PDB file of C-alpha atoms in Angstrom:
ATOM      1  CA  MET T   1      24.979   7.714   5.898  1.00  0.00           C
ATOM      2  CA  VAL T   2      28.005   7.655   4.330  1.00  0.00           C
ATOM      3  CA  GLU T   3      27.919   6.792   0.542  1.00  0.00           C
ATOM      4  CA  SER T   4      31.199   7.198  -1.375  1.00  0.00           C
ATOM      5  CA  LYS T   5      29.590   7.028  -5.067  1.00  0.00           C
ATOM      6  CA  SER T   6      26.166   8.999  -3.674  1.00  0.00           C
ATOM      7  CA  VAL T   7      24.991  10.619  -6.913  1.00  0.00           C
ATOM      8  CA  THR T   8      24.752  14.106  -4.968  1.00  0.00           C
ATOM      9  CA  SER T   9      27.927  14.351  -2.789  1.00  0.00           C
ATOM     10  CA  PRO T  10      31.255  12.487  -4.318  1.00  0.00           C
ATOM     11  CA  ASN T  11      33.195  14.191  -1.984  1.00  0.00           C
ATOM     12  CA  THR T  12      31.557  14.032   1.070  1.00  0.00           C
ATOM     13  CA  LYS T  13      33.127  10.823   2.567  1.00  0.00           C
ATOM     14  CA  ASN T  14      34.960  12.195   5.512  1.00  0.00           C
ATOM     15  CA  ARG T  15      32.592  14.828   6.738  1.00  0.00           C
ATOM     16  CA  PRO T  16      31.034  15.050   9.814  1.00  0.00           C
ATOM     17  CA  LEU T  17      27.216  14.224   9.512  1.00  0.00           C
ATOM     18  CA  SER T  18      23.794  16.158  11.416  1.00  0.00           C
ATOM     19  CA  PRO T  19      22.649  14.087  14.148  1.00  0.00           C
ATOM     20  CA  HIS T  20      20.704  11.247  12.711  1.00  0.00           C
ATOM     21  CA  LEU T  21      17.677   9.071  13.723  1.00  0.00           C
ATOM     22  CA  THR T  22      19.322   7.058  15.990  1.00  0.00           C
ATOM     23  CA  ILE T  23      20.353   9.629  18.697  1.00  0.00           C
ATOM     24  CA  TYR T  24      16.770  11.121  18.817  1.00  0.00           C
ATOM     25  CA  LYS T  25      14.078   9.942  21.305  1.00  0.00           C
ATOM     26  CA  PRO T  26      11.173   7.758  19.741  1.00  0.00           C
ATOM     27  CA  GLN T  27       8.350  10.182  19.958  1.00  0.00           C
ATOM     28  CA  ILE T  28       4.332   9.539  18.847  1.00  0.00           C
ATOM     29  CA  THR T  29       4.775  11.505  15.712  1.00  0.00           C
ATOM     30  CA  SER T  30       8.276   9.827  14.177  1.00  0.00           C
ATOM     31  CA  VAL T  31       7.110   6.519  15.206  1.00  0.00           C
ATOM     32  CA  LEU T  32       3.913   6.600  13.846  1.00  0.00           C
ATOM     33  CA  SER T  33       5.040   8.339  10.555  1.00  0.00           C
ATOM     34  CA  ILE T  34       7.807   5.462   9.796  1.00  0.00           C
ATOM     35  CA  SER T  35       4.748   2.746  10.856  1.00  0.00           C
ATOM     36  CA  HIS T  36       2.754   4.189   7.951  1.00  0.00           C
ATOM     37  CA  ARG T  37       5.715   3.283   5.708  1.00  0.00           C
ATOM     38  CA  ILE T  38       6.168  -0.052   6.899  1.00  0.00           C
ATOM     39  CA  THR T  39       2.470  -1.063   6.993  1.00  0.00           C
ATOM     40  CA  GLY T  40       2.486   0.347   3.552  1.00  0.00           C
ATOM     41  CA  MET T  41       5.404  -2.099   2.613  1.00  0.00           C
ATOM     42  CA  PHE T  42       3.728  -4.776   4.039  1.00  0.00           C
ATOM     43  CA  LEU T  43       0.604  -4.226   2.471  1.00  0.00           C
ATOM     44  CA  ALA T  44       2.221  -4.449  -1.027  1.00  0.00           C
ATOM     45  CA  CYS T  45       3.112  -7.723  -0.088  1.00  0.00           C
ATOM     46  CA  GLY T  46      -0.163  -8.528   0.704  1.00  0.00           C
ATOM     47  CA  LEU T  47      -1.716  -6.891  -2.780  1.00  0.00           C
ATOM     48  CA  ALA T  48       0.702  -9.167  -4.186  1.00  0.00           C
ATOM     49  CA  PHE T  49      -0.539 -12.424  -2.283  1.00  0.00           C
ATOM     50  CA  LEU T  50      -4.109 -11.600  -2.932  1.00  0.00           C
ATOM     51  CA  VAL T  51      -3.304 -11.557  -7.090  1.00  0.00           C
ATOM     52  CA  LEU T  52      -1.491 -14.727  -6.779  1.00  0.00           C
ATOM     53  CA  THR T  53      -4.481 -16.283  -4.936  1.00  0.00           C
ATOM     54  CA  LEU T  54      -6.645 -15.079  -7.414  1.00  0.00           C
ATOM     55  CA  TRP T  55      -4.484 -16.309 -10.384  1.00  0.00           C
ATOM     56  CA  PHE T  56      -4.050 -19.491  -9.134  1.00  0.00           C
ATOM     57  CA  ALA T  57      -7.945 -20.135  -8.473  1.00  0.00           C
ATOM     58  CA  ALA T  58      -8.055 -19.048 -12.008  1.00  0.00           C
ATOM     59  CA  TYR T  59      -5.312 -21.088 -13.401  1.00  0.00           C
ATOM     60  CA  SER T  60      -4.185 -23.600 -10.940  1.00  0.00           C
ATOM     61  CA  PRO T  61      -7.113 -24.833  -8.297  1.00  0.00           C
ATOM     62  CA  SER T  62      -4.799 -27.359  -6.926  1.00  0.00           C
ATOM     63  CA  CYS T  63      -2.439 -24.421  -5.911  1.00  0.00           C
ATOM     64  CA  TYR T  64      -5.389 -22.458  -4.590  1.00  0.00           C
ATOM     65  CA  THR T  65      -6.708 -25.568  -2.579  1.00  0.00           C
ATOM     66  CA  THR T  66      -2.936 -25.638  -0.992  1.00  0.00           C
ATOM     67  CA  ILE T  67      -3.240 -22.100  -0.320  1.00  0.00           C
ATOM     68  CA  VAL T  68      -6.532 -22.312   1.350  1.00  0.00           C
ATOM     69  CA  GLU T  69      -5.102 -25.007   3.399  1.00  0.00           C
ATOM     70  CA  TYR T  70      -2.268 -22.856   4.520  1.00  0.00           C
ATOM     71  CA  ALA T  71      -4.351 -19.875   5.097  1.00  0.00           C
ATOM     72  CA  GLY T  72      -6.516 -22.202   7.753  1.00  0.00           C
ATOM     73  CA  THR T  73      -3.645 -22.701   9.699  1.00  0.00           C
ATOM     74  CA  TRP T  74      -2.387 -21.103  12.920  1.00  0.00           C
ATOM     75  CA  TRP T  75       0.756 -19.590  11.058  1.00  0.00           C
ATOM     76  CA  GLY T  76      -1.673 -18.668   7.653  1.00  0.00           C
ATOM     77  CA  ILE T  77      -4.596 -16.825  10.208  1.00  0.00           C
ATOM     78  CA  GLY T  78      -1.326 -15.068  12.165  1.00  0.00           C
ATOM     79  CA  LEU T  79      -0.390 -13.793   8.854  1.00  0.00           C
ATOM     80  CA  LEU T  80      -3.852 -12.676   7.800  1.00  0.00           C
ATOM     81  CA  MET T  81      -4.646 -11.340  11.267  1.00  0.00           C
ATOM     82  CA  ALA T  82      -1.177  -9.105  10.741  1.00  0.00           C
ATOM     83  CA  TRP T  83      -2.472  -8.019   6.963  1.00  0.00           C
ATOM     84  CA  THR T  84      -5.814  -6.882   8.682  1.00  0.00           C
ATOM     85  CA  LEU T  85      -3.686  -4.904  11.492  1.00  0.00           C
ATOM     86  CA  ALA T  86      -1.462  -3.330   9.018  1.00  0.00           C
ATOM     87  CA  PHE T  87      -4.524  -2.388   6.721  1.00  0.00           C
ATOM     88  CA  PHE T  88      -6.443  -0.559   9.484  1.00  0.00           C
ATOM     89  CA  TYR T  89      -3.584   1.110  10.707  1.00  0.00           C
ATOM     90  CA  HIS T  90      -2.713   2.357   7.328  1.00  0.00           C
ATOM     91  CA  PHE T  91      -6.252   3.142   6.560  1.00  0.00           C
ATOM     92  CA  LEU T  92      -6.726   5.533   9.995  1.00  0.00           C
ATOM     93  CA  ASN T  93      -3.427   7.058   9.683  1.00  0.00           C
ATOM     94  CA  GLY T  94      -4.045   7.554   6.109  1.00  0.00           C
ATOM     95  CA  MET T  95      -6.977   9.542   6.861  1.00  0.00           C
ATOM     96  CA  ARG T  96      -4.755  11.683   9.375  1.00  0.00           C
ATOM     97  CA  HIS T  97      -2.730  12.382   6.559  1.00  0.00           C
ATOM     98  CA  LEU T  98      -5.517  13.426   4.386  1.00  0.00           C
ATOM     99  CA  PHE T  99      -6.419  15.894   7.209  1.00  0.00           C
ATOM    100  CA  TRP T 100      -2.957  17.255   7.256  1.00  0.00           C
ATOM    101  CA  ASP T 101      -3.256  17.752   3.656  1.00  0.00           C
ATOM    102  CA  ALA T 102      -6.446  19.724   4.004  1.00  0.00           C
ATOM    103  CA  GLY T 103      -4.614  21.970   6.385  1.00  0.00           C
ATOM    104  CA  HIS T 104      -6.058  20.807   9.501  1.00  0.00           C
ATOM    105  CA  GLY T 105      -5.151  19.192  12.896  1.00  0.00           C
ATOM    106  CA  PHE T 106      -1.300  20.619  12.921  1.00  0.00           C
ATOM    107  CA  GLU T 107      -1.291  21.278  16.539  1.00  0.00           C
ATOM    108  CA  LEU T 108       0.496  19.348  18.308  1.00  0.00           C
ATOM    109  CA  ASP T 109      -1.937  18.438  20.991  1.00  0.00           C
ATOM    110  CA  VAL T 110      -3.959  17.675  18.186  1.00  0.00           C
ATOM    111  CA  VAL T 111      -1.543  15.448  16.646  1.00  0.00           C
ATOM    112  CA  THR T 112      -0.914  13.487  19.505  1.00  0.00           C
ATOM    113  CA  ARG T 113      -4.680  12.989  20.166  1.00  0.00           C
ATOM    114  CA  SER T 114      -5.011  11.627  16.404  1.00  0.00           C
ATOM    115  CA  GLY T 115      -2.085   9.771  16.862  1.00  0.00           C
ATOM    116  CA  GLY T 116      -4.001   7.939  19.976  1.00  0.00           C
ATOM    117  CA  ILE T 117      -7.164   7.417  17.884  1.00  0.00           C
ATOM    118  CA  VAL T 118      -5.266   5.214  15.463  1.00  0.00           C
ATOM    119  CA  LEU T 119      -3.193   3.421  18.075  1.00  0.00           C
ATOM    120  CA  VAL T 120      -6.330   2.547  19.501  1.00  0.00           C
ATOM    121  CA  GLY T 121      -8.478   2.132  16.365  1.00  0.00           C
ATOM    122  CA  THR T 122      -6.405   0.092  14.864  1.00  0.00           C
ATOM    123  CA  PRO T 123      -6.406  -3.326  17.435  1.00  0.00           C
ATOM    124  CA  VAL T 124     -10.455  -2.457  18.014  1.00  0.00           C
ATOM    125  CA  LEU T 125     -11.266  -2.734  14.150  1.00  0.00           C
ATOM    126  CA  THR T 126      -9.110  -5.741  13.656  1.00  0.00           C
ATOM    127  CA  PHE T 127     -10.668  -7.381  16.711  1.00  0.00           C
ATOM    128  CA  LEU T 128     -14.442  -6.865  15.121  1.00  0.00           C
ATOM    129  CA  VAL T 129     -13.250  -8.249  11.758  1.00  0.00           C
ATOM    130  CA  TRP T 130     -12.079 -11.200  13.220  1.00  0.00           C
ATOM    131  CA  TYR T 131     -14.339 -11.560  15.790  1.00  0.00           C
ATOM    132  CA  MET T 132     -17.145 -11.711  12.471  1.00  0.00           C
ATOM    133  CA  LEU T 133     -15.010 -13.896  10.703  1.00  0.00           C
ATOM    134  CA  LEU T 134     -14.142 -16.379  13.294  1.00  0.00           C
ATOM    135  CA  LEU T 135     -17.637 -16.828  15.484  1.00  0.00           C
ATOM    136  CA  GLY T 136     -19.969 -14.272  13.204  1.00  0.00           C
TER     137      GLY T 136
ATOM    138  CA  MET K   1       2.911  24.406 -30.766  1.00  0.00           C
ATOM    139  CA  SER K   2       2.334  26.271 -27.791  1.00  0.00           C
ATOM    140  CA  ILE K   3       2.844  30.342 -27.300  1.00  0.00           C
ATOM    141  CA  ARG K   4       3.252  30.007 -23.546  1.00  0.00           C
ATOM    142  CA  THR K   5       6.978  31.011 -22.697  1.00  0.00           C
ATOM    143  CA  SER K   6       9.576  28.442 -21.224  1.00  0.00           C
ATOM    144  CA  LEU K   7       9.213  29.804 -17.620  1.00  0.00           C
ATOM    145  CA  ALA K   8       5.534  29.381 -17.831  1.00  0.00           C
ATOM    146  CA  LYS K   9       5.732  25.807 -18.617  1.00  0.00           C
ATOM    147  CA  VAL K  10       8.589  25.102 -16.135  1.00  0.00           C
ATOM    148  CA  ARG K  11       6.766  27.010 -13.197  1.00  0.00           C
ATOM    149  CA  GLY K  12       5.574  24.802 -10.541  1.00  0.00           C
ATOM    150  CA  LEU K  13       7.132  21.571 -11.751  1.00  0.00           C
ATOM    151  CA  GLY K  14       9.881  21.314  -9.245  1.00  0.00           C
ATOM    152  CA  SER K  15      12.898  19.088  -9.737  1.00  0.00           C
ATOM    153  CA  ALA K  16      10.830  16.082 -10.462  1.00  0.00           C
ATOM    154  CA  LYS K  17       9.518  17.703 -13.621  1.00  0.00           C
ATOM    155  CA  ASP K  18       5.831  16.214 -13.035  1.00  0.00           C
ATOM    156  CA  GLY K  19       4.801  18.988 -10.630  1.00  0.00           C
ATOM    157  CA  THR K  20       2.201  17.619  -7.839  1.00  0.00           C
ATOM    158  CA  HIS K  21       1.194  14.991 -10.398  1.00  0.00           C
ATOM    159  CA  HIS K  22       2.357  11.960  -8.049  1.00  0.00           C
ATOM    160  CA  TRP K  23       1.293  13.407  -4.669  1.00  0.00           C
ATOM    161  CA  TRP K  24      -2.127  13.996  -6.184  1.00  0.00           C
ATOM    162  CA  MET K  25      -2.790  10.906  -7.409  1.00  0.00           C
ATOM    163  CA  GLN K  26      -1.616   9.155  -4.533  1.00  0.00           C
ATOM    164  CA  ARG K  27      -4.416  11.216  -2.538  1.00  0.00           C
ATOM    165  CA  VAL K  28      -6.970  10.371  -5.400  1.00  0.00           C
ATOM    166  CA  THR K  29      -6.280   6.503  -5.340  1.00  0.00           C
ATOM    167  CA  ALA K  30      -6.399   6.492  -1.594  1.00  0.00           C
ATOM    168  CA  ILE K  31      -9.858   8.162  -1.324  1.00  0.00           C
ATOM    169  CA  ALA K  32     -10.778   5.929  -3.956  1.00  0.00           C
ATOM    170  CA  LEU K  33      -9.721   2.448  -1.951  1.00  0.00           C
ATOM    171  CA  MET K  34     -11.224   3.619   1.513  1.00  0.00           C
ATOM    172  CA  PRO K  35     -14.782   2.504   0.128  1.00  0.00           C
ATOM    173  CA  LEU K  36     -12.899  -0.409  -1.814  1.00  0.00           C
ATOM    174  CA  PHE K  37     -11.129  -1.780   0.642  1.00  0.00           C
ATOM    175  CA  ILE K  38     -13.941  -1.745   3.249  1.00  0.00           C
ATOM    176  CA  TRP K  39     -16.052  -3.393   0.898  1.00  0.00           C
ATOM    177  CA  ALA K  40     -13.358  -5.963   0.087  1.00  0.00           C
ATOM    178  CA  VAL K  41     -12.925  -6.741   3.865  1.00  0.00           C
ATOM    179  CA  PHE K  42     -16.997  -7.295   4.300  1.00  0.00           C
ATOM    180  CA  ALA K  43     -17.242  -8.946   1.302  1.00  0.00           C
ATOM    181  CA  LEU K  44     -14.338 -11.161   2.312  1.00  0.00           C
ATOM    182  CA  LEU K  45     -16.065 -12.150   5.487  1.00  0.00           C
ATOM    183  CA  ASN K  46     -18.793 -13.604   3.485  1.00  0.00           C
ATOM    184  CA  VAL K  47     -16.943 -15.330   0.484  1.00  0.00           C
ATOM    185  CA  PRO K  48     -17.060 -18.802   0.085  1.00  0.00           C
ATOM    186  CA  LEU K  49     -12.844 -19.286  -0.241  1.00  0.00           C
ATOM    187  CA  SER K  50     -13.173 -22.952   0.646  1.00  0.00           C
ATOM    188  CA  ASP K  51     -13.134 -23.922  -2.945  1.00  0.00           C
ATOM    189  CA  VAL K  52     -12.906 -22.600  -6.469  1.00  0.00           C
ATOM    190  CA  PRO K  53     -16.464 -23.748  -7.576  1.00  0.00           C
ATOM    191  CA  ALA K  54     -17.657 -21.773  -4.609  1.00  0.00           C
ATOM    192  CA  LEU K  55     -15.639 -18.698  -5.375  1.00  0.00           C
ATOM    193  CA  ASN K  56     -16.630 -19.264  -8.989  1.00  0.00           C
ATOM    194  CA  ALA K  57     -20.313 -18.620  -8.130  1.00  0.00           C
ATOM    195  CA  TRP K  58     -19.379 -15.623  -5.914  1.00  0.00           C
ATOM    196  CA  MET K  59     -17.720 -14.178  -9.086  1.00  0.00           C
ATOM    197  CA  LYS K  60     -20.400 -14.612 -11.226  1.00  0.00           C
ATOM    198  CA  GLY K  61     -22.173 -11.611  -9.851  1.00  0.00           C
ATOM    199  CA  PRO K  62     -21.185  -8.795 -12.206  1.00  0.00           C
ATOM    200  CA  VAL K  63     -20.918  -6.072  -9.855  1.00  0.00           C
ATOM    201  CA  LYS K  64     -18.844  -8.003  -7.239  1.00  0.00           C
ATOM    202  CA  ALA K  65     -16.475  -8.894 -10.001  1.00  0.00           C
ATOM    203  CA  LEU K  66     -15.826  -5.411 -11.494  1.00  0.00           C
ATOM    204  CA  LEU K  67     -15.469  -3.777  -7.880  1.00  0.00           C
ATOM    205  CA  LEU K  68     -12.867  -6.616  -6.936  1.00  0.00           C
ATOM    206  CA  GLY K  69     -10.892  -5.729 -10.312  1.00  0.00           C
ATOM    207  CA  ILE K  70     -11.026  -1.947  -9.824  1.00  0.00           C
ATOM    208  CA  PHE K  71      -9.712  -2.588  -6.334  1.00  0.00           C
ATOM    209  CA  ILE K  72      -6.966  -4.437  -7.308  1.00  0.00           C
ATOM    210  CA  CYS K  73      -6.103  -1.780  -9.928  1.00  0.00           C
ATOM    211  CA  VAL K  74      -6.253   1.095  -7.839  1.00  0.00           C
ATOM    212  CA  ALA K  75      -4.458  -0.723  -5.138  1.00  0.00           C
ATOM    213  CA  CYS K  76      -1.835  -1.465  -7.603  1.00  0.00           C
ATOM    214  CA  TYR K  77      -1.484   1.975  -8.635  1.00  0.00           C
ATOM    215  CA  HIS K  78      -1.432   3.244  -4.993  1.00  0.00           C
ATOM    216  CA  GLY K  79       1.021   0.484  -3.907  1.00  0.00           C
ATOM    217  CA  LYS K  80       3.604   1.578  -6.766  1.00  0.00           C
ATOM    218  CA  LEU K  81       3.453   5.323  -5.798  1.00  0.00           C
ATOM    219  CA  GLY K  82       4.332   4.389  -2.671  1.00  0.00           C
ATOM    220  CA  MET K  83       7.078   2.053  -3.249  1.00  0.00           C
ATOM    221  CA  GLN K  84       8.308   4.520  -5.820  1.00  0.00           C
ATOM    222  CA  VAL K  85       8.928   7.006  -2.856  1.00  0.00           C
ATOM    223  CA  VAL K  86      10.517   4.527  -0.728  1.00  0.00           C
ATOM    224  CA  ILE K  87      13.047   3.648  -3.541  1.00  0.00           C
ATOM    225  CA  GLU K  88      13.518   7.282  -4.462  1.00  0.00           C
ATOM    226  CA  ASP K  89      14.317   8.196  -0.572  1.00  0.00           C
ATOM    227  CA  TYR K  90      16.494   5.093   0.447  1.00  0.00           C
ATOM    228  CA  VAL K  91      18.192   3.792  -2.732  1.00  0.00           C
ATOM    229  CA  HIS K  92      20.933   6.554  -3.619  1.00  0.00           C
ATOM    230  CA  ARG K  93      22.881   5.158  -6.353  1.00  0.00           C
ATOM    231  CA  CYS K  94      21.992   6.220  -9.311  1.00  0.00           C
ATOM    232  CA  PHE K  95      21.747   3.202 -11.395  1.00  0.00           C
ATOM    233  CA  ARG K  96      20.778   0.823  -8.893  1.00  0.00           C
ATOM    234  CA  LYS K  97      17.653   3.283  -7.973  1.00  0.00           C
ATOM    235  CA  HIS K  98      16.505   3.310 -11.562  1.00  0.00           C
ATOM    236  CA  VAL K  99      16.663  -0.268 -12.000  1.00  0.00           C
ATOM    237  CA  PHE K 100      14.530  -0.708  -8.814  1.00  0.00           C
ATOM    238  CA  LEU K 101      12.287   1.849  -9.617  1.00  0.00           C
ATOM    239  CA  MET K 102      11.584   0.020 -13.277  1.00  0.00           C
ATOM    240  CA  ILE K 103      11.230  -3.108 -11.427  1.00  0.00           C
ATOM    241  CA  ASN K 104       8.925  -1.433  -9.165  1.00  0.00           C
ATOM    242  CA  ALA K 105       6.658  -0.465 -12.131  1.00  0.00           C
ATOM    243  CA  PHE K 106       6.865  -3.760 -13.876  1.00  0.00           C
ATOM    244  CA  VAL K 107       6.026  -5.723 -10.862  1.00  0.00           C
ATOM    245  CA  PHE K 108       2.733  -3.564 -10.023  1.00  0.00           C
ATOM    246  CA  THR K 109       1.698  -3.526 -13.530  1.00  0.00           C
ATOM    247  CA  LEU K 110       1.860  -7.354 -13.480  1.00  0.00           C
ATOM    248  CA  LEU K 111       0.014  -7.904 -10.611  1.00  0.00           C
ATOM    249  CA  ALA K 112      -2.641  -5.553 -12.128  1.00  0.00           C
ATOM    250  CA  GLY K 113      -3.104  -7.434 -15.056  1.00  0.00           C
ATOM    251  CA  MET K 114      -2.879 -10.996 -13.310  1.00  0.00           C
ATOM    252  CA  GLY K 115      -5.577  -9.755 -11.308  1.00  0.00           C
ATOM    253  CA  VAL K 116      -7.822  -8.560 -13.877  1.00  0.00           C
ATOM    254  CA  LEU K 117      -7.144 -11.506 -15.648  1.00  0.00           C
ATOM    255  CA  ALA K 118      -8.061 -14.116 -12.930  1.00  0.00           C
ATOM    256  CA  ILE K 119     -10.944 -12.076 -12.299  1.00  0.00           C
ATOM    257  CA  LEU K 120     -12.148 -12.287 -15.797  1.00  0.00           C
ATOM    258  CA  LYS K 121     -11.611 -15.747 -15.866  1.00  0.00           C
ATOM    259  CA  LEU K 122     -13.212 -16.647 -12.757  1.00  0.00           C
ATOM    260  CA  HIS K 123     -16.263 -14.441 -13.704  1.00  0.00           C
ATOM    261  CA  LEU K 124     -16.630 -15.931 -16.810  1.00  0.00           C
ATOM    262  CA  MET K 125     -16.266 -19.779 -16.023  1.00  0.00           C
TER     263      MET K 125
END
């Protein structure tokens, strides 16, 4: 990233850059890592949405009713499902991070396997919750 | 007044000057959120969301209102810490970065306050 007014480097405009993200083949480690961040940001939006919903329930019942109506439409349910997916992903991958913080699971095969568990567990848990919500 | 030397004070604090506090609190809030979020997901399965009176009745339970309030606050703290890292990593211009960091702190504080106030009102109504 070339920034002419960067804080750390005012005179680096025309210097060569080391190979950046775009040159690397996507790997399970890197893709899951950036996904953790993306789902985190998405969940922050979900948190804001949840708080606003509670706020409207307390202070503007008509707005609350409207929100509940929209939440029942196909795209409302789709958005809520996307939030459930993002949550379980962030939850499972966060547990991976906690194990790493404790110093476990850094071997390449273990990292790949735990990543696989996250990728399988996320849709399974999301399906279970929505199965209970819609049909339970 | 402290008798510790300057070196002893600064050791371990790093360039951000707050040591491992940010990192550690992110972990503490993450661990706190695990049971809270699971509780919230399963509570959600039983909450009558259809209208305000039904929501009120559900929110009458002190444990439910309390757990929901704590969940919102801890989630806001965790979200603030996470978004802070994202801003620090991707916004490079000094002035803009600090404006974003402040907005980030303000927004999450506002969200936590709004959440607690709304829960309090629904609980007492």
